[in-house]
Amino acid sequence: MKLIKIVSIGSISLLSSTQTLAHINTHAEVDDSIQVRGSMTFRTDSIVEQNEAWILPGFLMGGHALPSQDGFELDEVSVSGAKAFDKFRVQGQVSRHSGHEQIDIDHFFITVPFEHELQLQFGQMPGLSTPLMQWHASVGAVADMPLLTSVFFGGHTQDQGVRLMKHFDSNTTLGVEVWQGNDWPSTSDENPVSAFLKQSFTLSNISFDLGAWYMQSAATSRMDDRYGDDHHSTVTPVNAAYMFTGDVDTGGVYADATTVLFNHVLSFHGEYIMQEHDGVLSDTSESSSLNSQITGYLFELNLNNVMTFGYELLSVENTFGSSVSTTFLNNSGLYNQGFEPERFYVSWQKPVFEGLDYRITLIQETLEPEEDELRFNIGATWVFDVI
Amino acid sequence: MFFKITKCMLFGTLLMLFGCEKSSTQVDVTQTEVELRALLNIPDHFAIPAIPEENMPTAAKIELGRHLFYDTRLSFNNTMSCESCHEQDKAFSDGVARPVGATGEQLVRNSQGLVNAMYHASFTWANNGFTHIEDQLEVPIRADNPVELGVTEVYADEVLARFDADPAYVQMFADAFPESETGASVNKIIFALASFVRTIVSGDSPFDRFLLGDDNALTDQQKQGFVLFNGEKFECFHCHTGTQLTTSYRDYNTDPANAQNQFFNTGLYNLSSEGDYPAEDQGLFDLTNNPADKGFFRPQSLRNVAVTAPYMHDGSIATLREVIAHYARGGRLIESGPYAGDGRLNPLKSDLVPGFNATDEEIDAVIAFLESLTDESVLTNPALSNPFE
């Protein structure tokens, strides 16, 4: 009994299973359960043409940040489960995502509770610093990966690591994590370290969740291998041979607020992330010092768990060292003067029957200077409890 | 860093309400960079070359270097200058397979073109110890086996006295090395020549204009050649990459520890089961004595390559078409004579020269691309020409 209580403190299930980012929680919450989730979408347009690499001018990109394609796509199918034992608990999830041929083990980790509300987790785990680290098409308000998730985390943060969490009371959680470093923006064996603090409270009839976090990582000869051997190998980005070596520090804050107003449930999620790359960028011949500071904002407003308005904005400040050639600079894909990628969306999601929702989204975005794109998604998401 | 991000996070929360700062890309251009670009005529699409701290260029050093480069008084017997083997209209090569020095002795190697030479990671055809032009220049001036200019120990004083006796040179040496009052010295000559060689910059070929965004600068055939050159069939780009078309590349930003000191055996010869090249020149092996270095030479920058024939370290290939035929075969076959052997089977040959089947049309395209690397302006630039004419 005690075990279950501890484990579910981290989760934020306020009023119901709303679909805003505030309430993403992709790992099974309930003991001895198996859940199947999925998302399938028809999109009117692709972010880039089939044979083009997706580069947001100015931004270092990589990991698994692949753009969505037009037509029908099975965005995600995943199976997650949890089992409680006497002294510990096991959680796991496998999934298949569009763009990946194989089935991935998203997580498989063990939770061991200790006295004084301390909890140790280890294994292949999702990062808990921000909900954006655990985004999945089946649980977000939109089937498209948020720009912030793409740029800052290369699609997600799930890596081998150890996490120690302390729940001070049912409202405050402090966590410290040490990772292997397999996930963007780190490279293997760099052992990124992260820490987060979460606080929930209620003020008059508004419930708040606030979070602040910081992650220190590093990369050695990191390349953008999104278009490597296993996927999309016909695509060769102009900056395919560029490598980054240096420190990558990321930090962010977010705030959720939920309230009931005239019988309507209104919830808000706001997020700010800043990431700094500081090191050396090189290609097969040239190199330069590089400092890249990326800033991102995301806001979502959800009404009655049905309608979501969202907005994302990114900006970057890149500084190259003296003596660099314009050839090197231009081919790096990092030249950006005044351009800020942004995305605005309105999404409508309602159950067809218990477990199956339809979802319609209108997206207006600017992912290249002076190119406004209006596109439209229609699709379905499902969640079924097998046991 | 932590505090910086924390500060920005606090600000960020406020900024959420007011919108945020604009994206930007900037280069921290130093005053030194601005001066060097102007002095050496380095275009913005090239990096600044690596220059040793102790020989930063000045206009006076360059002027002195240019005079010395074209002056036959710099050879022991007043017969040759640097220009004898490095002619401007041939991109500072000389058009012969192997030149003869001031005593009439033939050298074993082909005279290298000097255009953009300063971007190489090492100097001469195969020497991992020459990392600056200054290191290399001892050779043409002082070497006695074989002799180039022949200013050996015996003749050094005599040659220096020629410059000390010429008031114009006395003035130029004084201007170039104002902190020294001792007149000409071999070291000063080397520093001045190196400064001049660093001004032999070519950045205005059709290929450069293409790099700068002019899509019409290359013909369709040349563009096809560029694609083939960078493709996995021809594989040229593995060794001839970047703005200078060589992996032997170094600039001001290159970490000397990572300077790509690259040398390859391309299968030009195969005289024994150990992969020997002709005994008079086995490349890097002659310096290191490591049998694995036999036939290892530096990939040349291919800038202006169309005017630097004949090709390779010994000038043994006459035309670009034959160079490509050598790569296409995956090594050269010499059927008879003292150098008979099948280079394709050389055990030390690089894996990047496996051979390929190319149509005549494809070979024409690659040649056309190589021709787009010719920059007419450097071949005629008056600032690089003979000041005595």
XYZ file of N, CA and C in Angstrom, chain A residues 58-59 212-214 216 249-254 270-272 274-276 283-289 291 293 295 297-299 313-331 334-341, chain B residues 1-13 15-17 19-34 37 43-49 211-212 237 241-244 246-247 249-255 260 262:
348
model
N 19.997 27.588 -38.132
C 20.555 28.170 -36.905
C 20.641 27.208 -35.747
N 19.917 26.076 -35.829
C 19.830 25.208 -34.665
C 20.603 23.912 -34.866
N 11.244 23.287 -11.926
C 12.477 23.921 -12.386
C 13.521 22.829 -12.493
N 14.376 22.886 -13.498
C 15.328 21.795 -13.706
C 16.567 22.280 -14.431
N 17.583 21.444 -14.354
C 18.862 21.798 -14.965
C 19.579 20.516 -15.367
N 23.278 19.064 -17.027
C 24.621 19.371 -17.485
C 25.118 18.174 -18.291
N 24.659 22.658 -21.732
C 23.899 22.855 -20.504
C 22.488 23.275 -20.860
N 21.535 22.653 -20.192
C 20.137 22.939 -20.493
C 19.401 23.176 -19.188
N 18.538 24.147 -19.183
C 17.755 24.388 -17.973
C 16.380 24.904 -18.351
N 15.421 24.738 -17.472
C 14.096 25.212 -17.809
C 13.202 25.368 -16.594
N 12.119 26.057 -16.828
C 11.075 26.174 -15.804
C 9.742 25.950 -16.490
N 8.775 25.450 -15.752
C 7.438 25.367 -16.327
C 6.403 25.585 -15.243
N 2.816 26.349 -19.365
C 3.799 27.272 -19.947
C 5.182 26.748 -19.649
N 6.054 26.843 -20.625
C 7.372 26.247 -20.455
C 8.424 27.138 -21.099
N 9.547 27.245 -20.431
C 10.673 28.014 -20.964
C 11.926 27.159 -20.840
N 16.182 26.869 -21.945
C 17.353 27.516 -22.534
C 18.474 26.488 -22.587
N 19.170 26.457 -23.712
C 20.249 25.477 -23.866
C 21.479 26.185 -24.422
N 22.611 25.881 -23.847
C 23.841 26.484 -24.360
C 24.830 25.402 -24.778
N 34.407 20.324 -39.354
C 34.008 19.393 -40.418
C 35.274 18.677 -40.876
N 35.296 18.158 -42.090
C 36.460 17.366 -42.484
C 37.735 18.191 -42.585
N 37.611 19.515 -42.708
C 38.848 20.297 -42.716
C 38.801 21.463 -41.742
N 37.769 22.283 -41.801
C 37.785 23.494 -40.981
C 37.157 23.284 -39.607
N 37.376 24.273 -38.755
C 36.781 24.217 -37.423
C 36.652 25.630 -36.876
N 35.861 25.761 -35.830
C 35.710 27.066 -35.184
C 35.153 26.850 -33.794
N 35.472 27.764 -32.892
C 34.778 27.707 -31.609
C 33.327 28.113 -31.876
N 29.596 29.092 -29.798
C 28.707 29.208 -28.659
C 27.316 29.390 -29.226
N 23.319 29.587 -28.144
C 22.340 29.687 -27.054
C 20.942 29.637 -27.643
N 16.848 29.348 -27.125
C 15.781 29.643 -26.183
C 14.475 29.145 -26.771
N 10.067 28.595 -26.049
C 8.863 28.796 -25.234
C 7.764 27.900 -25.754
N 6.945 27.449 -24.864
C 5.766 26.696 -25.276
C 4.615 27.059 -24.342
N 3.476 27.318 -24.909
C 2.285 27.588 -24.101
C 1.147 26.727 -24.617
N 7.790 28.792 -29.745
C 8.700 29.761 -30.356
C 10.128 29.415 -29.982
N 11.010 29.470 -30.975
C 12.429 29.193 -30.710
C 13.270 30.362 -31.205
N 14.346 30.638 -30.503
C 15.302 31.600 -31.045
C 16.704 31.142 -30.683
N 17.674 31.653 -31.404
C 19.048 31.180 -31.188
C 20.033 32.315 -31.384
N 21.086 32.282 -30.594
C 22.188 33.222 -30.799
C 23.457 32.413 -30.973
N 24.014 32.447 -32.165
C 25.235 31.689 -32.444
C 26.422 32.621 -32.554
N 27.498 32.260 -31.899
C 28.721 33.057 -32.024
C 29.874 32.147 -32.417
N 30.450 32.443 -33.566
C 31.604 31.682 -34.049
C 32.882 32.428 -33.674
N 33.982 31.682 -33.615
C 35.261 32.300 -33.277
C 35.854 33.040 -34.467
N 36.857 33.841 -34.197
C 37.489 34.622 -35.248
C 38.107 33.705 -36.292
N 38.253 34.232 -37.504
C 38.992 33.582 -38.568
C 38.193 32.521 -39.323
N 36.956 32.257 -38.893
C 36.160 31.238 -39.567
C 35.817 31.689 -40.989
N 35.663 30.742 -41.904
C 35.299 31.113 -43.276
C 33.784 31.124 -43.418
N 33.289 31.963 -44.326
C 31.839 31.979 -44.545
C 31.382 30.658 -45.164
N 32.271 29.976 -45.882
C 31.905 28.675 -46.452
C 31.545 27.706 -45.328
N 32.415 27.655 -44.318
C 32.201 26.767 -43.177
C 30.920 27.162 -42.444
N 30.761 28.453 -42.252
C 29.606 28.953 -41.519
C 28.296 28.610 -42.248
N 28.268 28.884 -43.559
C 27.030 28.636 -44.301
C 26.691 27.158 -44.378
N 27.689 26.335 -44.625
C 27.412 24.906 -44.740
C 27.037 24.264 -43.412
N 23.998 26.710 -39.534
C 23.778 27.466 -38.303
C 23.618 28.959 -38.545
N 23.587 29.345 -39.808
C 23.416 30.770 -40.063
C 21.953 31.141 -39.880
N 21.711 32.085 -39.026
C 20.355 32.535 -38.766
C 20.419 33.982 -38.340
N 19.849 34.841 -39.139
C 19.828 36.254 -38.776
C 18.366 36.660 -38.631
N 17.905 36.680 -37.402
C 16.566 37.212 -37.130
C 15.421 36.240 -37.325
N 15.729 34.980 -37.642
C 14.629 34.034 -37.884
C 14.293 33.242 -36.626
N 13.010 33.186 -36.307
C 12.561 32.442 -35.133
C 11.461 31.472 -35.518
N 11.776 30.194 -35.545
C 10.766 29.205 -35.898
C 9.609 29.281 -34.913
N 28.541 28.756 -15.729
C 27.493 28.372 -16.686
C 26.168 28.175 -15.994
N 26.222 27.464 -14.862
C 24.983 27.198 -14.147
C 24.267 28.511 -13.831
N 25.056 29.479 -13.334
C 24.430 30.731 -12.907
C 23.884 31.511 -14.089
N 24.632 31.394 -15.209
C 24.160 32.084 -16.403
C 22.780 31.570 -16.806
N 22.663 30.233 -16.828
C 21.374 29.654 -17.238
C 20.296 29.981 -16.221
N 20.637 29.927 -14.948
C 19.636 30.226 -13.923
C 19.132 31.661 -14.112
N 20.093 32.555 -14.386
C 19.720 33.950 -14.579
C 18.779 34.075 -15.788
N 19.169 33.383 -16.871
C 18.345 33.469 -18.071
C 16.971 32.852 -17.835
N 16.934 31.807 -16.998
C 15.652 31.163 -16.733
C 14.732 32.131 -16.017
N 15.286 32.870 -15.069
C 14.464 33.846 -14.346
C 13.989 34.921 -15.310
N 14.937 35.404 -16.118
C 14.553 36.407 -17.105
C 13.542 35.848 -18.085
N 13.806 34.609 -18.478
C 12.945 33.958 -19.455
C 11.502 33.952 -19.002
N 11.306 33.685 -17.729
C 9.942 33.637 -17.220
C 9.281 34.991 -17.412
N 10.282 37.155 -19.686
C 10.200 37.390 -21.122
C 9.001 36.709 -21.759
N 8.601 35.580 -21.145
C 7.419 34.882 -21.635
C 6.292 35.889 -21.837
N 6.267 36.857 -20.977
C 5.169 37.804 -21.019
C 5.403 38.890 -22.066
N 7.570 38.600 -24.969
C 8.211 38.198 -26.225
C 9.693 38.155 -25.977
N 10.497 37.730 -26.976
C 11.892 37.523 -26.610
C 12.867 38.078 -27.616
N 14.147 37.885 -27.308
C 15.242 38.419 -28.107
C 15.283 37.757 -29.493
N 15.813 38.485 -30.463
C 15.870 37.991 -31.843
C 17.030 37.017 -32.053
N 16.843 36.105 -33.009
C 17.941 35.197 -33.353
C 19.078 35.971 -34.011
N 20.288 35.462 -33.849
C 21.405 36.120 -34.517
C 22.556 35.146 -34.710
N 23.398 35.424 -35.686
C 24.626 34.660 -35.882
C 25.736 35.669 -36.021
N 26.745 35.546 -35.209
C 27.841 36.483 -35.357
C 29.185 35.798 -35.238
N 30.172 36.477 -35.771
C 31.537 35.971 -35.693
C 32.321 36.977 -34.859
N 33.050 36.456 -33.882
C 33.877 37.318 -33.030
C 35.135 37.723 -33.774
N 34.984 38.636 -34.717
C 36.132 39.004 -35.556
C 37.130 39.821 -34.741
N 38.373 39.369 -34.705
C 39.388 40.121 -33.971
C 40.057 41.126 -34.911
N 40.730 42.095 -34.327
C 41.456 43.092 -35.100
C 42.530 42.391 -35.944
N 43.178 41.383 -35.360
C 44.213 40.635 -36.091
C 43.612 40.033 -37.357
N 42.419 39.466 -37.237
C 41.795 38.873 -38.428
C 41.563 39.929 -39.499
N 41.036 41.072 -39.106
C 40.755 42.125 -40.077
C 42.047 42.527 -40.788
N 43.334 39.640 -43.117
C 42.548 39.506 -44.354
C 42.970 40.573 -45.365
N 40.015 36.033 -48.882
C 38.579 36.280 -49.028
C 37.804 35.738 -47.820
N 36.621 36.280 -47.606
C 35.819 35.874 -46.443
C 35.438 34.400 -46.459
N 35.393 33.804 -47.641
C 34.972 32.398 -47.638
C 36.128 31.434 -47.357
N 37.311 31.978 -47.034
C 38.412 31.145 -46.524
C 38.673 31.532 -45.074
N 39.151 30.575 -44.307
C 39.615 30.884 -42.958
C 40.981 31.562 -43.057
N 41.413 32.129 -41.935
C 42.765 32.698 -41.879
C 43.744 31.528 -41.749
N 44.842 31.529 -42.526
C 45.780 30.400 -42.412
C 46.508 30.406 -41.060
N 30.724 28.451 -54.784
C 30.642 28.324 -53.318
C 29.924 29.522 -52.712
N 30.133 30.680 -53.332
C 29.538 31.897 -52.796
C 28.085 32.065 -53.210
N 36.744 12.984 -52.825
C 36.578 13.899 -51.691
C 37.151 13.357 -50.382
N 39.261 17.384 -49.892
C 38.014 17.899 -49.350
C 38.110 19.366 -48.944
N 36.967 19.977 -48.663
C 36.946 21.348 -48.124
C 37.262 22.410 -49.162
N 37.413 23.643 -48.719
C 37.636 24.744 -49.663
C 38.948 24.585 -50.418
N 39.942 23.904 -49.812
C 41.237 23.781 -50.491
C 41.407 22.413 -51.155
N 41.806 19.379 -50.035
C 42.761 18.424 -49.495
C 42.465 18.186 -48.022
N 42.689 16.954 -47.568
C 42.551 16.677 -46.133
C 43.794 17.126 -45.384
N 44.997 19.776 -44.298
C 44.484 21.127 -44.166
C 44.738 21.650 -42.771
N 45.127 22.889 -42.695
C 45.288 23.510 -41.385
C 45.036 24.996 -41.512
N 44.284 25.567 -40.594
C 44.156 27.018 -40.570
C 44.351 27.503 -39.145
N 44.114 28.773 -38.966
C 44.337 29.437 -37.691
C 43.542 28.772 -36.557
N 42.383 28.210 -36.887
C 41.528 27.609 -35.860
C 41.840 26.145 -35.589
N 42.642 25.531 -36.448
C 42.884 24.101 -36.288
C 43.725 23.849 -35.047
N 43.255 22.938 -34.218
C 44.032 22.544 -33.057
C 45.252 21.778 -33.582
N 45.529 17.603 -39.486
C 45.416 16.347 -40.200
C 46.666 16.129 -41.021
N 48.073 14.170 -43.133
C 47.609 13.024 -43.895
C 48.540 12.688 -45.051
